[in-house]
Amino acid sequence: MAETAGSATTPPVRNNWLEGPFAPVDQEVTVYDLEVTGSIPDDLDGRLLRMGPNPVDPENPVTYNWFTGNGMVHGVRIRDGRAEWYRNRFVRDDQVVRSRGLDPLPGPEQLGGGARYVADNVVNTHIFPHAGKTWAFAEAGVLPIELSYELECLARSDFGGSLNGSWTGHPHRDPVSGELHGMTYYHGWEHVSYQVLDTTGTVRRTVDVPVHGRPVVHDCALTERYAIFLDGPVAYSDELLRQGYAFPFMWGFEYPTRWVLVPRDGVPGDVVSVEVDRWAVFHILGAYDLPDGRVALIGPSNSRMFVTDRTGPGEVPGSLNLYLIDPVTRKTEVKILDDQPQEMPRLDDRLVGSKFRYGYFSGRDQGVSTLIKHDLDRSAKERYAYGPGRFGMEAVFVPRTPDSAEDDGWLMTYVTDMSTRTTDVVILHAQDLQAGPVATIHIPYRVPIGFHGNWIPDAELEEQRKGLGL
Ligand SMILES: [Fe+2]
C-alpha cells in the first residue's frame, strides 16, 4: 500500500509534560463535603493548597516547557474531621484573562512588560500564607498574586512598592522571626537579589549580588548565618529565546559554578563565593551551619539538564547530594547520599536554618510513584508506594502538635489516580508509613501533577493578622 508522504516517517511530536498525569484540566470546579476513608486528625483546621502548570490553550509541544505553563491552584478545606470542599482555579494571568474573557487582574505591572520570556505574568509555582493573606508566588520577574480564602485571584502585588520587581517561588520562612527570605532573579539583571519580606508584608532588606552570567535561581537555602544560592550551571540564553523556546535556559558547560553565601546581616562586600562541581540543584531540602564553620546543604541534584531535552528536567536521573561548603578554603565537598532520583524535598519547616534529621521526597520504586523518607542521621530510607497508576505529588509535613518532635506529624499529599481520573488527598503519619493513610479524602476530579504548596492552618493566618493588629 502506498504511504502518504510524511505520515510514516514523521511521528507526531510529543511532550510528556502535556500528557498522562501532567495533562492540563479544562474546568474550574467546586465540590462540597468530600467522601473520606479513615479518619482525619481532629486538630487539622485549614487548607491544603497546591499549584502547578496547567496551560489554558493548546501549547506547541516542541517549545512548551513544564516550568512555564499557566498556573492552576487546587485546595481542600479541612475542619472537624471533615473535608468541607475542593476547589481548583486558574491563576488569572494575562493569557488566562484573554482566553477566558475575564476582567484583567488589578495591580502593578510585571517587570520588563511583554519583553520578558515568561510573558503574561504566569504564576504557577508555590503558595504561602504571609501577613494574614494567601499568596501565589513565582520567579524571574513575575509579581506575586494575592488569593482569596476560596482561591480566587484578587490582585498582583509588589508588596506595597517595596519589591524591586522580581520575587521567588521558593522563599523560606525564618521560624524565629516569621520573615520570608528569598533569592530573586530576572534575565535582564546582572545580579541576584536577596530580599527579606517582613511580617507586615514589606521588603525590609535587599542585597544585590553580582553573578557570573544569568543563572536560574529557582530555590535557595537559609542557615542561621547565611542565605545561600547556586550561581550556575543552568543559565539564560538569548539564542534559545530567539528560537522561540518558552524556557530559554541551557546547561552551561563552561559556567564557573559557585555556591554564593550571603551573610544574613551583611553587605554585598561580605558575600562569599565557593567553588563547586557543575550540578544543577533546583530544589534544596535544607541547610545548616556546622560547628567547624562549614555549611551542610542537601538537595536533589542533576549532573546534566537542558542539553538535548528542553521540555523539562528529565534528561538524566538525578541523585540526592550533600554539599559541604567551606567559606574559608572556598571549596565544596560533594557526597552522594542516595543515587536514586527523587525530587520535591520537604522538611519540618520549624527547622528551617537549623540542624534537621528527616527529609521527605517524591520518587519512584520499581516504576511506581513513591513517597520517600530519609533519616539522614542513620542513613536510612523508608518508602510508601502510592500504587500502580497513581502519582503522588510533593508531600507536606505538618507537626501533630505545635510542640511535637521532628517527624512526629502528618505527611499530606495529593495523589492522582489515572485509572479513575480522580484524586485522593492522603494523610500519613510520618513515623508509620507502613500503616498506610490514616485518612484518604476523595476528590472526584483529576489534579494534574504540579509543583508546590502548603498546609495553611486557619490559626496561622489569624495569628499573622493579629500580629498586624487586623
Ligand atoms: Fe520548585
XYZ file of C-alpha atoms and ligand atoms in Angstrom:
471
model
C 0.000 0.000 0.000
C 1.349 3.400 -0.910
C 2.230 5.648 2.005
C 1.178 9.241 2.233
C 4.254 11.451 2.319
C 5.237 12.236 5.875
C 2.703 10.036 7.592
C 5.025 7.070 8.093
C 8.275 8.929 8.553
C 7.237 11.864 10.729
C 5.966 10.728 14.123
C 3.722 13.198 15.896
C 5.645 15.486 18.215
C 5.044 14.500 21.834
C 5.729 16.346 25.028
C 5.451 14.206 28.141
C 4.672 17.278 30.230
C 1.360 17.711 28.364
C 0.247 14.086 28.690
C -0.905 11.458 31.205
C -0.813 12.700 34.806
C 0.663 16.029 33.634
C -2.107 16.768 31.124
C -3.924 20.024 31.929
C -7.563 20.121 33.019
C -10.066 22.457 31.419
C -12.654 23.221 34.074
C -12.751 25.081 37.367
C -14.890 23.103 39.837
C -16.140 23.363 43.422
C -17.170 20.245 45.334
C -18.535 20.207 48.896
C -18.466 17.509 51.602
C -15.918 15.159 50.122
C -16.042 11.461 50.852
C -13.409 10.358 53.377
C -11.983 6.912 54.137
C -10.431 6.569 57.598
C -10.448 9.499 59.961
C -8.967 12.939 59.508
C -6.996 14.054 62.608
C -9.242 16.358 64.660
C -6.622 19.084 65.071
C -6.327 19.761 61.337
C -8.176 23.014 60.654
C -7.155 24.787 57.473
C -6.489 24.325 53.782
C -4.113 22.026 51.895
C -3.213 24.176 48.895
C -1.009 23.429 45.964
C -0.399 24.666 42.437
C 1.238 23.795 39.160
C 1.297 24.449 35.439
C -1.968 23.958 33.561
C -1.810 25.539 30.085
C -5.127 27.214 29.275
C -4.725 26.915 25.488
C -3.172 24.171 23.364
C 0.585 24.535 23.503
C 3.248 23.871 20.901
C 4.731 20.572 22.148
C 8.139 21.481 20.733
C 8.560 24.709 22.668
C 6.302 24.104 25.687
C 8.258 23.753 28.909
C 6.619 22.415 32.054
C 8.038 25.318 34.038
C 6.130 27.981 32.096
C 2.525 26.760 31.823
C -0.301 28.938 33.229
C -0.847 28.292 36.899
C -3.761 26.455 38.493
C -4.436 26.413 42.233
C -6.022 23.413 43.970
C -7.235 23.319 47.545
C -9.036 21.163 50.083
C -10.540 22.748 53.190
C -10.446 20.520 56.318
C -12.224 21.139 59.634
C -13.603 18.987 62.481
C -12.536 15.773 60.783
C -14.383 16.684 57.589
C -13.217 17.713 54.131
C -15.538 20.651 53.513
C -14.591 21.484 49.946
C -12.283 21.046 46.987
C -11.711 23.913 44.584
C -9.449 24.457 41.582
C -8.960 27.844 39.933
C -6.840 29.173 37.105
C -4.408 31.825 38.220
C -5.637 34.837 36.288
C -2.522 35.781 34.364
C -2.909 37.885 31.212
C -3.182 34.865 28.915
C -5.894 33.225 31.038
C -7.778 36.541 31.138
C -7.644 36.813 27.313
C -8.507 33.176 26.712
C -11.474 33.079 29.103
C -12.725 36.629 28.509
C -12.190 37.718 32.122
C -11.558 41.124 33.638
C -7.832 41.921 33.907
C -6.352 41.464 37.350
C -5.660 44.760 39.141
C -2.246 45.625 40.499
C 1.161 46.768 39.311
C 2.688 45.619 36.025
C 5.269 42.861 35.849
C 8.953 43.621 35.485
C 10.015 44.190 31.882
C 6.469 44.189 30.468
C 5.880 41.989 27.456
C 9.608 41.790 26.671
C 10.148 39.116 29.278
C 10.479 35.458 28.361
C 7.666 34.416 30.717
C 5.069 36.680 29.172
C 1.662 37.319 30.717
C 2.622 37.218 34.404
C 2.301 33.436 34.660
C 2.305 32.445 38.339
C 2.442 28.680 38.810
C 4.946 27.720 41.486
C 4.079 27.969 45.176
C 1.523 29.130 47.747
C 2.302 30.786 51.078
C 0.402 32.434 53.903
C 2.022 35.738 54.810
C 0.940 38.937 56.555
C -2.510 37.414 57.022
C -3.028 36.793 53.300
C -2.756 33.836 50.929
C -0.207 34.319 48.131
C 0.669 32.623 44.855
C 4.359 33.030 44.036
C 6.630 32.552 41.034
C 10.098 33.685 39.986
C 12.004 35.538 37.281
C 10.263 38.897 37.236
C 6.728 37.703 37.894
C 4.806 39.544 40.589
C 3.047 37.726 43.461
C -0.746 37.362 43.299
C -2.988 37.610 46.341
C -5.666 34.917 46.545
C -8.926 34.923 48.440
C -9.659 32.231 51.015
C -11.673 30.469 48.288
C -8.722 30.644 45.848
C -9.996 33.431 43.582
C -7.286 35.803 42.329
C -7.596 39.270 43.875
C -4.642 41.320 42.619
C -0.981 41.355 41.629
C 1.249 42.882 44.267
C 4.704 44.415 44.602
C 4.386 44.347 48.383
C 3.307 47.971 48.595
C 6.040 49.130 46.218
C 8.818 47.614 48.344
C 9.639 44.762 45.931
C 12.269 45.539 43.318
C 10.247 43.829 40.574
C 11.074 40.164 40.934
C 10.121 37.730 43.672
C 10.688 33.980 44.027
C 8.643 30.788 44.015
C 10.738 29.426 46.890
C 11.065 31.819 49.780
C 11.950 30.267 53.144
C 10.392 31.367 56.410
C 12.695 32.008 59.346
C 10.813 30.090 62.054
C 12.027 32.548 64.703
C 11.145 35.882 63.066
C 8.387 34.731 60.715
C 10.033 36.651 57.860
C 10.324 35.225 54.348
C 13.819 35.130 52.804
C 14.136 34.817 49.047
C 16.702 34.926 46.260
C 15.229 36.706 43.276
C 16.447 36.974 39.699
C 15.425 38.256 36.311
C 17.052 37.600 32.945
C 17.597 41.330 32.373
C 19.642 41.659 35.561
C 23.363 41.010 36.031
C 22.824 40.241 39.684
C 20.725 38.103 42.005
C 18.793 39.994 44.640
C 18.483 38.675 48.207
C 15.251 40.052 49.668
C 13.677 39.726 53.101
C 9.918 40.164 53.412
C 8.986 41.203 56.949
C 5.874 40.109 58.825
C 3.942 43.186 57.665
C 4.451 42.086 54.045
C 7.067 44.742 53.227
C 10.535 44.051 51.814
C 12.795 45.375 54.566
C 16.155 44.331 53.138
C 17.631 43.929 49.644
C 21.200 42.888 48.830
C 22.128 42.745 45.126
C 24.834 40.152 44.465
C 26.689 40.230 41.106
C 26.717 36.854 39.302
C 28.806 35.366 36.510
C 26.036 35.095 33.934
C 22.273 34.981 34.171
C 21.612 31.843 36.188
C 18.307 30.176 37.032
C 17.950 30.566 40.796
C 14.835 28.525 41.474
C 15.439 27.824 45.161
C 17.697 28.986 47.952
C 18.617 27.947 51.494
C 18.769 29.620 54.850
C 21.093 28.876 57.766
C 21.414 30.875 60.964
C 24.316 32.801 59.374
C 23.728 32.738 55.632
C 21.225 32.931 52.816
C 22.604 30.722 50.026
C 22.050 30.278 46.303
C 23.721 28.418 43.435
C 25.205 30.575 40.642
C 25.010 28.219 37.623
C 25.337 25.957 35.775
C 21.883 26.409 34.135
C 21.667 29.913 32.672
C 19.593 32.064 30.341
C 20.311 32.017 26.597
C 19.306 34.802 24.193
C 19.755 32.342 21.333
C 17.163 29.912 22.696
C 14.726 32.782 23.216
C 15.203 33.788 19.556
C 14.418 30.180 18.600
C 11.067 30.512 20.407
C 11.651 28.348 23.470
C 9.342 29.219 26.350
C 12.095 28.368 28.819
C 15.298 29.720 27.216
C 17.758 28.231 29.667
C 20.586 25.818 28.943
C 23.335 23.855 30.651
C 26.497 25.952 30.945
C 29.368 23.578 30.173
C 31.837 26.378 30.905
C 29.838 28.141 33.632
C 32.088 28.620 36.706
C 29.549 27.271 39.183
C 29.591 28.634 42.752
C 27.619 28.423 45.958
C 27.067 32.026 46.981
C 26.829 32.655 50.741
C 25.227 35.964 51.668
C 25.619 36.783 55.376
C 22.080 37.453 56.570
C 23.040 40.776 58.114
C 25.955 41.543 55.786
C 26.558 43.918 52.903
C 27.471 42.928 49.325
C 31.191 43.054 50.224
C 30.713 40.258 52.761
C 29.399 37.778 50.191
C 31.490 34.594 49.807
C 31.567 32.500 46.613
C 32.580 28.863 46.959
C 33.545 26.625 44.022
C 31.514 23.501 43.330
C 31.390 20.925 40.517
C 28.670 21.524 37.941
C 25.481 20.123 39.441
C 22.026 21.575 38.871
C 20.336 21.877 42.282
C 16.887 23.298 41.605
C 15.466 22.334 44.985
C 17.162 22.397 48.358
C 15.876 20.284 51.239
C 17.643 22.448 53.802
C 20.962 23.725 55.089
C 22.614 24.455 58.416
C 25.857 25.778 59.865
C 28.384 23.203 61.088
C 30.464 23.864 64.227
C 33.670 23.992 62.119
C 32.391 26.937 60.074
C 31.309 24.969 57.013
C 27.734 24.763 55.776
C 25.914 21.472 55.136
C 23.361 21.709 52.331
C 21.263 18.836 50.951
C 19.372 18.806 47.687
C 18.248 16.663 44.757
C 20.878 17.195 42.080
C 21.337 16.590 38.375
C 24.652 16.228 36.585
C 23.106 17.445 33.350
C 19.940 19.241 32.281
C 18.647 21.168 29.254
C 21.377 19.963 26.895
C 19.287 17.875 24.493
C 15.833 17.996 26.145
C 14.383 21.469 26.550
C 10.884 20.421 27.631
C 11.635 19.683 31.291
C 14.146 18.371 33.779
C 14.215 14.691 32.771
C 17.444 14.354 30.805
C 19.444 12.182 33.211
C 18.408 10.551 36.502
C 19.292 12.689 39.492
C 20.740 11.875 42.915
C 20.418 13.243 46.436
C 23.607 15.130 47.289
C 25.176 16.597 50.401
C 27.297 19.700 49.805
C 29.842 20.606 52.473
C 30.580 24.222 51.664
C 33.717 25.779 53.166
C 33.708 29.584 53.115
C 37.412 29.661 54.187
C 39.025 27.344 51.604
C 36.277 28.254 49.108
C 35.922 24.610 48.116
C 32.888 22.305 48.271
C 32.978 18.611 49.090
C 30.152 16.718 47.368
C 28.782 13.442 48.739
C 26.054 11.423 47.042
C 23.664 10.355 49.801
C 21.341 8.386 47.521
C 21.889 7.560 43.857
C 18.167 7.121 43.208
C 16.256 10.032 41.624
C 13.921 11.916 43.936
C 12.524 15.413 43.988
C 10.186 17.835 45.736
C 12.102 17.810 49.032
C 10.356 18.960 52.208
C 11.383 19.073 55.817
C 9.742 20.063 59.059
C 9.511 23.807 58.420
C 10.081 24.531 62.109
C 13.710 23.514 61.452
C 14.484 25.837 58.529
C 18.015 27.162 59.129
C 18.985 24.684 61.825
C 20.102 21.056 62.031
C 17.416 18.667 60.827
C 17.306 14.889 60.685
C 14.495 13.956 58.336
C 13.631 14.770 54.734
C 10.584 13.824 52.656
C 10.689 13.394 48.863
C 8.763 12.151 45.841
C 10.362 9.384 43.810
C 9.767 6.054 42.111
C 10.184 2.484 43.289
C 10.170 -0.124 40.516
C 8.262 2.323 38.361
C 5.633 3.171 40.984
C 5.263 6.685 42.383
C 6.534 6.630 45.959
C 6.920 8.859 48.978
C 10.492 8.616 50.297
C 11.559 9.481 53.830
C 15.235 9.842 54.704
C 16.602 9.573 58.215
C 19.821 11.451 57.499
C 21.404 10.706 60.876
C 21.059 6.958 60.348
C 21.428 6.956 56.554
C 18.137 5.059 56.466
C 15.372 5.286 53.908
C 11.706 4.328 54.083
C 9.158 4.275 51.296
C 5.426 4.359 50.834
C 4.270 3.393 47.328
C 1.034 5.044 46.190
C 0.084 2.083 43.987
C 0.026 1.276 40.262
C -1.308 4.062 38.074
C -1.276 6.505 40.996
C 1.010 9.537 41.128
C 1.863 11.314 44.359
C 2.919 14.945 44.489
C 5.033 16.950 46.911
C 4.270 15.717 50.454
C 3.954 18.436 53.089
C 4.935 17.755 56.712
C 2.515 19.021 59.376
C 3.538 18.667 63.055
C 0.995 16.647 65.084
C 1.011 19.386 67.730
C 2.945 22.672 67.831
C 5.465 21.128 70.240
C 5.708 17.602 68.873
C 9.147 16.262 67.935
C 10.604 16.369 64.431
C 8.936 13.656 62.324
C 6.005 13.312 64.781
C 3.318 14.561 62.466
C 1.405 14.120 59.259
C 2.541 13.868 55.669
C -0.192 15.213 53.413
C -0.221 14.989 49.655
C -2.401 14.819 46.565
C -2.354 11.508 44.653
C -3.735 11.414 41.109
C -5.249 8.097 40.023
C -5.040 7.717 36.252
C -7.350 4.684 36.104
C -10.293 6.528 37.690
C -9.216 10.082 36.728
C -9.823 11.110 40.308
C -7.533 12.312 43.078
C -7.019 11.369 46.704
C -5.560 13.539 49.405
C -3.741 11.073 51.636
C -2.707 11.769 55.219
C 0.020 9.505 56.618
C 1.739 9.503 59.988
C 5.367 10.261 59.165
C 6.583 7.779 61.801
C 4.438 4.929 60.495
C 4.341 5.000 56.712
C 3.799 1.247 56.515
C 0.436 1.571 58.280
C -0.844 3.459 55.244
C -3.017 6.556 55.318
C -4.908 7.462 58.481
C -7.288 9.266 56.156
C -7.937 9.469 52.435
C -10.030 12.308 51.034
C -11.619 11.530 47.682
C -11.783 14.284 45.065
C -13.933 13.230 42.096
C -11.675 15.079 39.620
C -8.126 14.700 38.351
C -5.490 17.041 39.769
C -2.517 17.178 37.368
C 0.940 16.647 38.816
C 2.232 20.090 39.663
C 4.789 21.913 41.721
C 4.363 23.077 45.309
C 2.037 24.127 48.070
C 1.486 24.274 51.788
C -0.826 23.270 54.577
C -2.200 26.601 55.782
C -3.864 26.327 59.195
C -6.566 28.957 59.733
C -4.858 29.701 63.058
C -1.645 30.726 61.243
C -3.441 33.324 59.128
C -5.319 34.571 62.205
C -2.099 34.859 64.189
C -0.476 36.835 61.383
C -3.437 39.179 61.213
C -3.460 39.598 64.979
C 0.256 40.452 64.878
C -0.604 43.272 62.470
C -3.486 44.478 64.621
C -6.028 43.446 61.969
Fe 10.235 24.388 42.786
